[in-house]
PDB file of C-alpha atoms in Angstrom:
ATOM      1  CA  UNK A  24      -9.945  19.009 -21.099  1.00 60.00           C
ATOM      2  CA  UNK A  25      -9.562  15.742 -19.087  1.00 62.00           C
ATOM      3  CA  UNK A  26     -10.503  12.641 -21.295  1.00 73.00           C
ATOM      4  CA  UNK A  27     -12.959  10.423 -20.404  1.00 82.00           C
ATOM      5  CA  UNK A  28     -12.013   6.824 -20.373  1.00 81.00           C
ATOM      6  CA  UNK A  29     -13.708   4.328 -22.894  1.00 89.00           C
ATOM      7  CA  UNK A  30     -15.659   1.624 -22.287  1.00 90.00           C
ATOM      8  CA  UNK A  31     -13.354  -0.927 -22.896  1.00 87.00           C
ATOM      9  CA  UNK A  32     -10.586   0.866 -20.477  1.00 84.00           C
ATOM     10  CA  UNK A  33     -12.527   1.266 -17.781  1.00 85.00           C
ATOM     11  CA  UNK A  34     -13.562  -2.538 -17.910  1.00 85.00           C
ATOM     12  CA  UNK A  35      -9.859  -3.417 -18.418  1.00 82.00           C
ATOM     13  CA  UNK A  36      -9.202  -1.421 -15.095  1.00 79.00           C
ATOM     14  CA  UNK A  37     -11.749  -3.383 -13.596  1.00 82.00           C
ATOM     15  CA  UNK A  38     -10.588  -6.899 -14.712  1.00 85.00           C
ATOM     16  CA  UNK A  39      -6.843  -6.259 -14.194  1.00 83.00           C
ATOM     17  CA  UNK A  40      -7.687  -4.960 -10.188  1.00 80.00           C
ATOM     18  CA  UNK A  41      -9.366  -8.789  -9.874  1.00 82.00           C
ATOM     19  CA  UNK A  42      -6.839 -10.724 -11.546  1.00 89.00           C
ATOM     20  CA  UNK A  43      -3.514  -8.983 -10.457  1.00 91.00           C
ATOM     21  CA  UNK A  44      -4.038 -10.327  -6.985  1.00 92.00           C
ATOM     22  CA  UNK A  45      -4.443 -13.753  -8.328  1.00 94.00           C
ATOM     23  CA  UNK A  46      -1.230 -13.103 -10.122  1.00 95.00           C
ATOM     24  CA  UNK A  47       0.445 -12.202  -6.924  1.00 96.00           C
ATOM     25  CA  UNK A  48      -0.334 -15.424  -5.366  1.00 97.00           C
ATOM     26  CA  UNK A  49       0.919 -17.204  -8.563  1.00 96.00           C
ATOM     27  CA  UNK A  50       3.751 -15.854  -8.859  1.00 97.00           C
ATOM     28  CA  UNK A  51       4.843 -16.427  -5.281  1.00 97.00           C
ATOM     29  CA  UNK A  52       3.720 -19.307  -5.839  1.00 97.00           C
ATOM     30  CA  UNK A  53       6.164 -20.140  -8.148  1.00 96.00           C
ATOM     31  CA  UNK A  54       8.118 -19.627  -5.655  1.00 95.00           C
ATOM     32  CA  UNK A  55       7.050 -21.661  -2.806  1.00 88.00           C
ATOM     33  CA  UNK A  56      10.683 -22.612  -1.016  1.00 87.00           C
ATOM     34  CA  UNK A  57      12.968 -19.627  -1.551  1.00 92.00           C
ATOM     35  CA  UNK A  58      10.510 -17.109  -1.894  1.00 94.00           C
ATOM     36  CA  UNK A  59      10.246 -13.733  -3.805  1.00 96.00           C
ATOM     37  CA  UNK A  60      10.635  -9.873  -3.357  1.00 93.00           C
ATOM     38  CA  UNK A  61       9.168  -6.950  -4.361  1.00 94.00           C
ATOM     39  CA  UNK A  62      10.913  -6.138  -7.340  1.00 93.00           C
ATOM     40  CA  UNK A  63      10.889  -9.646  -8.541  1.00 94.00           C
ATOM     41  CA  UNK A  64       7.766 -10.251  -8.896  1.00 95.00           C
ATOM     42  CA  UNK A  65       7.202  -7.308 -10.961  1.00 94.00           C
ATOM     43  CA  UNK A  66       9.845  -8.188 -13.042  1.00 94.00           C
ATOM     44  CA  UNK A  67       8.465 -11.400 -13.357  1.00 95.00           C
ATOM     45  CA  UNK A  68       4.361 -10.631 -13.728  1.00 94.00           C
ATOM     46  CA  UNK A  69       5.671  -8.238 -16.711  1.00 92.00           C
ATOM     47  CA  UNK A  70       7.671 -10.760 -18.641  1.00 92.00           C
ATOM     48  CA  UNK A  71       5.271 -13.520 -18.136  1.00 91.00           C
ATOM     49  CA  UNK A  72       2.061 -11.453 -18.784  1.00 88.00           C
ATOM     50  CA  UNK A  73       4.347  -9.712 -21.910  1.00 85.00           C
ATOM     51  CA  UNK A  74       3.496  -6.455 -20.021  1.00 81.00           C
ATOM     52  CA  UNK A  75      -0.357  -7.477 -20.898  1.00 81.00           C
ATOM     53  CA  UNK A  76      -1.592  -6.337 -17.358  1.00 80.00           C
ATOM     54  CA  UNK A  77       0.219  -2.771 -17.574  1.00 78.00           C
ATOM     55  CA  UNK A  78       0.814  -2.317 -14.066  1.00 86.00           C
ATOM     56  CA  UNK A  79       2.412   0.029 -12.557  1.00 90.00           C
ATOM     57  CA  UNK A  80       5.132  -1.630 -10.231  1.00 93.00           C
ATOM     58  CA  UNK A  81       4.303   0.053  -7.347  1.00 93.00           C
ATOM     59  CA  UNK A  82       0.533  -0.283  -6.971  1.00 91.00           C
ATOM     60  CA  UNK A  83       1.654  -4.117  -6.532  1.00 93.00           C
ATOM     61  CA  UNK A  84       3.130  -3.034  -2.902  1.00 93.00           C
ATOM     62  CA  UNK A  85      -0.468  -2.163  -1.503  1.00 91.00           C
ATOM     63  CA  UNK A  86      -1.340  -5.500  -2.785  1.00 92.00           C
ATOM     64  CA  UNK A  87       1.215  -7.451  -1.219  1.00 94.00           C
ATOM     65  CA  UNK A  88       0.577  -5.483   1.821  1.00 91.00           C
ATOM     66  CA  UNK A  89      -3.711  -6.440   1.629  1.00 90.00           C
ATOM     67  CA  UNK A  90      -2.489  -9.993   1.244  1.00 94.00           C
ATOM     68  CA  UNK A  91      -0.278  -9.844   4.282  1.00 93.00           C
ATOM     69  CA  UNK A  92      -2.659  -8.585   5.922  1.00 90.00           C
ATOM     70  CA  UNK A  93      -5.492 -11.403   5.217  1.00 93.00           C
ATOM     71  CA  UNK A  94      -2.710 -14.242   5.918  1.00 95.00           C
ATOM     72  CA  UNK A  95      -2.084 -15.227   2.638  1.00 96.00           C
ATOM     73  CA  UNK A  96       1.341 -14.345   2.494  1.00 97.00           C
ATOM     74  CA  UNK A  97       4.431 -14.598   5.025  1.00 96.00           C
ATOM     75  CA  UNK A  98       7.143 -12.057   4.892  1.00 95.00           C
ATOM     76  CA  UNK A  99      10.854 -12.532   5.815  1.00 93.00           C
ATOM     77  CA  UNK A 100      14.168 -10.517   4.896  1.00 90.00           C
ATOM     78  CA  UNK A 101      16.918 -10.910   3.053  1.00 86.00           C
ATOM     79  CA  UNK A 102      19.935  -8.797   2.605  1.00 79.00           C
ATOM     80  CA  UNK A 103      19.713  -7.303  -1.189  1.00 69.00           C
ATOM     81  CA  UNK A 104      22.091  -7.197  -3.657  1.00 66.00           C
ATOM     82  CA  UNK A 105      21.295  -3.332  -4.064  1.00 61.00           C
ATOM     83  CA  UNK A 106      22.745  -3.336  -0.247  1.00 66.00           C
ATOM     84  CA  UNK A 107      19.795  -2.877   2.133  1.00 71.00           C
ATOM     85  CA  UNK A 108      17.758  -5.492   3.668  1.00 80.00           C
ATOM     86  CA  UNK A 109      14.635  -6.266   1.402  1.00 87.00           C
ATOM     87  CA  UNK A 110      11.604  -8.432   2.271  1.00 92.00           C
ATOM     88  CA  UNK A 111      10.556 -11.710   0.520  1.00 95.00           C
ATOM     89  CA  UNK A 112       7.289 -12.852  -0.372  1.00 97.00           C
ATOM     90  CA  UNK A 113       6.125 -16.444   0.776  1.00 97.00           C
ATOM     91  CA  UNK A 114       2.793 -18.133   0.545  1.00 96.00           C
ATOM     92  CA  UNK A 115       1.280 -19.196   4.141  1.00 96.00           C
ATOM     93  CA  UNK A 116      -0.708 -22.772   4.139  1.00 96.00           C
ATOM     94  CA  UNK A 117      -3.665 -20.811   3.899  1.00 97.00           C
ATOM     95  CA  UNK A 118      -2.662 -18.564   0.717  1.00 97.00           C
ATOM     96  CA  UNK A 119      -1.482 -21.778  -0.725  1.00 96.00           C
ATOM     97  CA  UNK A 120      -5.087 -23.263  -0.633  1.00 97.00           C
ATOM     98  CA  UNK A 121      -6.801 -19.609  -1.637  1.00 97.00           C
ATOM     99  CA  UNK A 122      -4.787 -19.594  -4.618  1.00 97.00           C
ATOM    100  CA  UNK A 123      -5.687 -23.398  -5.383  1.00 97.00           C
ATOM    101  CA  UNK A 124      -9.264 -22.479  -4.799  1.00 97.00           C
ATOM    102  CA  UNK A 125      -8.952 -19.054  -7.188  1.00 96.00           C
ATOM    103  CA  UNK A 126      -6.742 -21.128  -9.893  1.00 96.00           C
ATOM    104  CA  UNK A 127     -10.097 -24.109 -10.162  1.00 96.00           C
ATOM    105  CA  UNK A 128     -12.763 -20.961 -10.004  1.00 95.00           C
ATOM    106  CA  UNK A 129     -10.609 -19.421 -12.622  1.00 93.00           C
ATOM    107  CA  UNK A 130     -10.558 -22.471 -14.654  1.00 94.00           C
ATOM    108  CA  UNK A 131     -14.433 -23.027 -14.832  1.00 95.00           C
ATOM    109  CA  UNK A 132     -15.137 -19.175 -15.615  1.00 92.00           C
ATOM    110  CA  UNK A 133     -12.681 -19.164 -18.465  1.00 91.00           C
ATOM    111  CA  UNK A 134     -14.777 -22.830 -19.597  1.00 92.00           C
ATOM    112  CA  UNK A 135     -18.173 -21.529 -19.330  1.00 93.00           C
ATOM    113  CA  UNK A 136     -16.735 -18.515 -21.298  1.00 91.00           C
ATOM    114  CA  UNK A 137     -15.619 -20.486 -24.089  1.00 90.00           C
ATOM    115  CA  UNK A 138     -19.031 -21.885 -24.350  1.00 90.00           C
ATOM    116  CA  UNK A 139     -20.426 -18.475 -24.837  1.00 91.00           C
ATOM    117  CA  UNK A 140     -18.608 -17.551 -27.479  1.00 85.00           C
TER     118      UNK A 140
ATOM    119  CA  UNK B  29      25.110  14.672 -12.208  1.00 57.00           C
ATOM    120  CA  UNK B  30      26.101  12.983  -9.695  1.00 73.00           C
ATOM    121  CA  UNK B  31      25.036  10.106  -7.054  1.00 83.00           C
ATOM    122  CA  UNK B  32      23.633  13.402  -4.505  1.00 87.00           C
ATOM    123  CA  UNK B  33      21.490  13.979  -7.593  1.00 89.00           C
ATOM    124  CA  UNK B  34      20.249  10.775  -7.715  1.00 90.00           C
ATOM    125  CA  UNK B  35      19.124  10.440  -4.020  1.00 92.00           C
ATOM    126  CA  UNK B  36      17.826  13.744  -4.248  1.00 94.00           C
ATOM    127  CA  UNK B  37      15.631  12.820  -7.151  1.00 95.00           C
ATOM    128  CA  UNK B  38      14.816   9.471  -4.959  1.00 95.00           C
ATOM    129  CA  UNK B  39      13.901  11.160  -1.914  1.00 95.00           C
ATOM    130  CA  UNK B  40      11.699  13.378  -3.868  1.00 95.00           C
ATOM    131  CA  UNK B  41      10.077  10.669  -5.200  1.00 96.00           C
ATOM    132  CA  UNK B  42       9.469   9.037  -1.644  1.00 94.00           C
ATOM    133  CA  UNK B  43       8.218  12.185  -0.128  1.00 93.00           C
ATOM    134  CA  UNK B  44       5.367  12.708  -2.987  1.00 94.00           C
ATOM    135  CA  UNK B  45       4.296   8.904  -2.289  1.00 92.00           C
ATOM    136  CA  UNK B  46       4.751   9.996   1.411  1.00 90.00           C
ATOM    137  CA  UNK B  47       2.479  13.026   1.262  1.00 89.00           C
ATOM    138  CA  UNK B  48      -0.638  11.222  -0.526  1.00 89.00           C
ATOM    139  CA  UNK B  49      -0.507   8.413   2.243  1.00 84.00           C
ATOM    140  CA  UNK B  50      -1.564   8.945   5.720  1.00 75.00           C
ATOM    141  CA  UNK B  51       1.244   8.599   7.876  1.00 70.00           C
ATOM    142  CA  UNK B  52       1.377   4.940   9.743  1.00 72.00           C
ATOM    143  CA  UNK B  53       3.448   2.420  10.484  1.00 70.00           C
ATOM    144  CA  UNK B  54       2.423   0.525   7.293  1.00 77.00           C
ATOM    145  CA  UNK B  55       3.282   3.570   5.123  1.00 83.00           C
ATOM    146  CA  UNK B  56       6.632   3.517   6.342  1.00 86.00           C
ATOM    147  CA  UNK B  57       7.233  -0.156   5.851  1.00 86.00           C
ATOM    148  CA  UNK B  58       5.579   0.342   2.171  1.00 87.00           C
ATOM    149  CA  UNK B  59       7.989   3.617   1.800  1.00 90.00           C
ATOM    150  CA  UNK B  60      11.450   1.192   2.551  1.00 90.00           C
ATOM    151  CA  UNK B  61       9.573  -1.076   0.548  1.00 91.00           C
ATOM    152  CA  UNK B  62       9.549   1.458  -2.730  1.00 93.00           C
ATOM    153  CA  UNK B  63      13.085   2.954  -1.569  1.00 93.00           C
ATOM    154  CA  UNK B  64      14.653  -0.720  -2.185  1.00 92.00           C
ATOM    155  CA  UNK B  65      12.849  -1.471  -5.017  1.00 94.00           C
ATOM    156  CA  UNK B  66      13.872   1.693  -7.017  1.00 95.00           C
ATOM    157  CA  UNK B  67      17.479   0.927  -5.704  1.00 92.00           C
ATOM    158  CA  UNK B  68      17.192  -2.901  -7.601  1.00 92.00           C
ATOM    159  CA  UNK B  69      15.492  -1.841 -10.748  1.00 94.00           C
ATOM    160  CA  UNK B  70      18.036   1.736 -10.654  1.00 95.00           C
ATOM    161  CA  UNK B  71      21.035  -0.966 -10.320  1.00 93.00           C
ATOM    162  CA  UNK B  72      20.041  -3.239 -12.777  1.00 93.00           C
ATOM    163  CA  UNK B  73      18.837  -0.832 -15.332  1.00 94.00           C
ATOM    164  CA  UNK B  74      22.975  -0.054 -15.257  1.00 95.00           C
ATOM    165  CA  UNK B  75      24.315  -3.152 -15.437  1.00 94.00           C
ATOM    166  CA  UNK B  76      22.321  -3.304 -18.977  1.00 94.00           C
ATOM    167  CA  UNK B  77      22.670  -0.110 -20.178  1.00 94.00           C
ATOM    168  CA  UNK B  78      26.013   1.173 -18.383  1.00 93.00           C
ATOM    169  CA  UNK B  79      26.384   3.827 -21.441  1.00 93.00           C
ATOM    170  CA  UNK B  80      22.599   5.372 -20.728  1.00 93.00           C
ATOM    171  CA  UNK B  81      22.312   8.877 -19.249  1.00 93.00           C
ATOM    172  CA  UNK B  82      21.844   7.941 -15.355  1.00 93.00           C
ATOM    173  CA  UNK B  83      19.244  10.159 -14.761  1.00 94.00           C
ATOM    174  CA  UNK B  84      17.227   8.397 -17.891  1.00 95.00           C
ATOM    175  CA  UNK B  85      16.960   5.345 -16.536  1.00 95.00           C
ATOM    176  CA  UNK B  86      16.249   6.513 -13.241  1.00 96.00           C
ATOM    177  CA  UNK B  87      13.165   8.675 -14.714  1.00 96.00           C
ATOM    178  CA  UNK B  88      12.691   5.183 -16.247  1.00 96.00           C
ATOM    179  CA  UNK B  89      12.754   3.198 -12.926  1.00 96.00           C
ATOM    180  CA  UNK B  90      10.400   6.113 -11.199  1.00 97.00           C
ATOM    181  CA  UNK B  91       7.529   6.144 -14.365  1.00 95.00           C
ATOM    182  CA  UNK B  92       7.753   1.801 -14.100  1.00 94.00           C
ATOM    183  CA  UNK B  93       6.881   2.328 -10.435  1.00 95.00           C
ATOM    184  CA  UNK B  94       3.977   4.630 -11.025  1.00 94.00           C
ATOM    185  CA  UNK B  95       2.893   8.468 -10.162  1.00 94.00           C
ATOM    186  CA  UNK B  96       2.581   8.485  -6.340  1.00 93.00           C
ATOM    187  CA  UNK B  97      -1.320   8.977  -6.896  1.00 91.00           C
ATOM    188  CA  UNK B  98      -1.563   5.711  -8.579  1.00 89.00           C
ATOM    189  CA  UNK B  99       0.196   4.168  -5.590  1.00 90.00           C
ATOM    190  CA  UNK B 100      -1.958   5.943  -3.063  1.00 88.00           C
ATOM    191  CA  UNK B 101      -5.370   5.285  -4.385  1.00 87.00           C
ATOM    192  CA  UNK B 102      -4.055   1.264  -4.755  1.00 85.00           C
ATOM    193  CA  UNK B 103      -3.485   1.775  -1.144  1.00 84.00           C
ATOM    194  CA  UNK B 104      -6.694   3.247   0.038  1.00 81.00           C
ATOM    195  CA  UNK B 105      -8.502   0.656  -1.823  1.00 78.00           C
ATOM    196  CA  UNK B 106      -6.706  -2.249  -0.240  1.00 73.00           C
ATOM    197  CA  UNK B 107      -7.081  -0.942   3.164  1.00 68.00           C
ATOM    198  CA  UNK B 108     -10.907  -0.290   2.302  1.00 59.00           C
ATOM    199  CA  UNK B 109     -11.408  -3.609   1.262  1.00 57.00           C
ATOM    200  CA  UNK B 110      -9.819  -5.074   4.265  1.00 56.00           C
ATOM    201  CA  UNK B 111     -12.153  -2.857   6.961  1.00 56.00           C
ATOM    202  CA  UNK B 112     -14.979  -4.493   6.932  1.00 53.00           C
ATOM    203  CA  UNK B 113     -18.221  -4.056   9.059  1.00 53.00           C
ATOM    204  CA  UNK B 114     -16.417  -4.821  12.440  1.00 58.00           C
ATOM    205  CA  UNK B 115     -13.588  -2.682  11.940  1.00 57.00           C
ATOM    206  CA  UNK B 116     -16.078   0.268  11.908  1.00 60.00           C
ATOM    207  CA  UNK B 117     -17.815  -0.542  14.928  1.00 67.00           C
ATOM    208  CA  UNK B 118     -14.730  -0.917  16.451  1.00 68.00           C
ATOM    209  CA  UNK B 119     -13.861   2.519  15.457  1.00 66.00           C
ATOM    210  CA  UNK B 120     -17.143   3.917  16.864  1.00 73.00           C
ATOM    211  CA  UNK B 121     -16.666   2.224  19.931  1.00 75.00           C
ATOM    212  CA  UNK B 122     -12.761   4.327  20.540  1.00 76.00           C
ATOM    213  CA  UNK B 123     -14.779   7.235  19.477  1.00 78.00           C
ATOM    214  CA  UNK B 124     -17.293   6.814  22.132  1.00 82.00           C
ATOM    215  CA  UNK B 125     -14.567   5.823  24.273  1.00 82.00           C
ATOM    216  CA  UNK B 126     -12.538   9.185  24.169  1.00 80.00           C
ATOM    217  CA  UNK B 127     -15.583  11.410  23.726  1.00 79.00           C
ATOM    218  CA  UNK B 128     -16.230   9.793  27.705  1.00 83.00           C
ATOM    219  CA  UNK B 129     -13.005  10.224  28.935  1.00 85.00           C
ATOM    220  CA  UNK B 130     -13.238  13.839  27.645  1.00 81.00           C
ATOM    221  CA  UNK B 131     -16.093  14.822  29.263  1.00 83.00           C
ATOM    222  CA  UNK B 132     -15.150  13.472  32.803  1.00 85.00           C
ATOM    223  CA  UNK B 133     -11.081  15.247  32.464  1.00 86.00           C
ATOM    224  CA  UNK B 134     -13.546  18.373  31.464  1.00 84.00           C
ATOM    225  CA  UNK B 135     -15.983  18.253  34.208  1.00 87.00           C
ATOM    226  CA  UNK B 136     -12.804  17.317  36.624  1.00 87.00           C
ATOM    227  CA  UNK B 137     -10.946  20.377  35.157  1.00 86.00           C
ATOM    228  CA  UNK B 138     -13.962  22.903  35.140  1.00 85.00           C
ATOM    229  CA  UNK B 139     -14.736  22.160  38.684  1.00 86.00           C
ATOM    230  CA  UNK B 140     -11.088  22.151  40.060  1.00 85.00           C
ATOM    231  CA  UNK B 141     -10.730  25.349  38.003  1.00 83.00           C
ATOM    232  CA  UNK B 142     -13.966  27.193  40.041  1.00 83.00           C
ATOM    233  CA  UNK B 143     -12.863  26.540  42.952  1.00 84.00           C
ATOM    234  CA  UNK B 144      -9.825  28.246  43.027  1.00 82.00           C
ATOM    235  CA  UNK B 145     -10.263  31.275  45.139  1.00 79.00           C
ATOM    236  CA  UNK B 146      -9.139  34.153  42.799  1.00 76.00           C
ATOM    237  CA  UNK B 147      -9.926  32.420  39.373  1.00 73.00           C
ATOM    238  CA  UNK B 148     -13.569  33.800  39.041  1.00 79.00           C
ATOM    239  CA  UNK B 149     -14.429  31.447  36.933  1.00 80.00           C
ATOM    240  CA  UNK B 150     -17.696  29.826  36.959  1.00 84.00           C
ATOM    241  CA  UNK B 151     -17.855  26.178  36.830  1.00 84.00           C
ATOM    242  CA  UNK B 152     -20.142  25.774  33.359  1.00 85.00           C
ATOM    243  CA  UNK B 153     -18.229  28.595  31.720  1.00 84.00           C
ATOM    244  CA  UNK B 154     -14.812  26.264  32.520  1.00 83.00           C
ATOM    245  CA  UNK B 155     -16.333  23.149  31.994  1.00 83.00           C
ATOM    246  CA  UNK B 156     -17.641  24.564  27.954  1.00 84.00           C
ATOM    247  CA  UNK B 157     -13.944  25.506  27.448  1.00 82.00           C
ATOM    248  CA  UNK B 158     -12.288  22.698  28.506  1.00 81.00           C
ATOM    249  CA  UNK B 159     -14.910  20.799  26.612  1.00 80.00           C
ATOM    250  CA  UNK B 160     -13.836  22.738  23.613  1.00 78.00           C
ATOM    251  CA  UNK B 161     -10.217  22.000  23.956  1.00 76.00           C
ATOM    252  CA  UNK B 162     -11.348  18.237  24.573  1.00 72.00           C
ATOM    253  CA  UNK B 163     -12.916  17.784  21.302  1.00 65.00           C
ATOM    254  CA  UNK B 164     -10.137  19.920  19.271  1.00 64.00           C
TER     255      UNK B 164
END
């Protein structure tokens, strides 16, 4: 019999679709002159999130790909240590001021928040 | 086991991802994408555990990345989210488009077709089965 989620793991779904992209765009980021791939950044968003988010590594590919696609990140490629060329992750002028933008709406949400606890 | 074994277990992998996508140019870029990926994490999962089972840790790599439904509904959502309101009037204007060009190849066909000399074909019988073919 299939399990119906709870309450609190449905809105965790929810929450974690919203602020993984944000994460993206922090992470790369991060990495504003050399850039990032795919692999990376998942290694990265799970040991600076302490696995919190619980993504699976390669729903973040779809992601990178919708943020791509809306300008917000630049691609280039690289030749991998693994052997194969492998793309990198940079932010575009406009991703850069998106993730500004998210990171000060971010900020007041978490403040009014506070206040309502 | 052996290195076959593990590209066989990798290509499996990339063909269930593959078969819950619709085919594309993106889905192939996002397929190399996945390929290198599991390559990396396969690689360094060795280099720190060169005495694990090789298999293990590429089960390992393959449950980090995610069951290839997981990956396909993340992709459906994005590409949702990024058609908007003008992307599907664009698409009914292509679908008007063809339907058009259908009609006049069928009308061009049907009529070419009845008046051939020994076809015995009438023209609206043609023209419903070419229109039938058209919209197949």
């Amino acid at each position: 019999m299939k399990k119906t989620p709870s309450f609190e793991d449905s809105w965790k779904v929810e929450i974690r679709r919203g602020i993984l992209q944000y994460a993206v765009l922090a992470i790369v980021s991060r990495h504003k002159e050399e850039g990032i791939h795919g692999y990376g950044l998942a290694r990265e968003l799970d040991e600076k999130t302490d696995g919190l988010l619980g993504v699976k590594e390669g729903t973040l590919y779809p992601i990178l790909h919708r943020l791509r696609k809306e300008r917000l990140l630049n691609v280039r490629t690289e030749k991998s240590e693994a052997g194969p060329v492998r793309k990198v992750y940079v932010l575009t002028g406009d991703g850069d001021r998106v993730y500004r933008e998210l990171t000060s709406i971010l900020g007041s949400i978490f403040d009014k928040l506070e206040a309502l606890r | 086991m052996s290195s076959r074994e593990i590209a066989q277990i990798v290509e499996d992998y990339l063909k269930s991802v593959s078969r819950v996508l619709t085919s594309g140019f993106e889905t192939e870029d996002m397929l190399e994408e996945l390929e290198t990926h599991i390559n990396e994490a396969f690689q360094n999962k060795v280099q720190e555990r060169p005495l694990a089972n090789k298999i293990d840790l590429l089960r390992e790599v393959l449950n980090d990345l995610g069951e290839p439904k997981e990956i396909a509904e993340e992709f459906k959502r994005a590409d949702v989210l990024l058609q908007g309101p003008e992307e599907d009037d664009r698409r009914t204007f292509w679908l008007v488009v063809r339907f058009a060009i259908n009609m006049v190849i069928a009308v061009v066909a049907a009529w070419f077709v009845s008046t051939l000399p020994d076809a015995g074909v009438s023209f609206y019988w043609a023209l419903v089965v070419f229109l039938m073919f058209g919209l197949a």
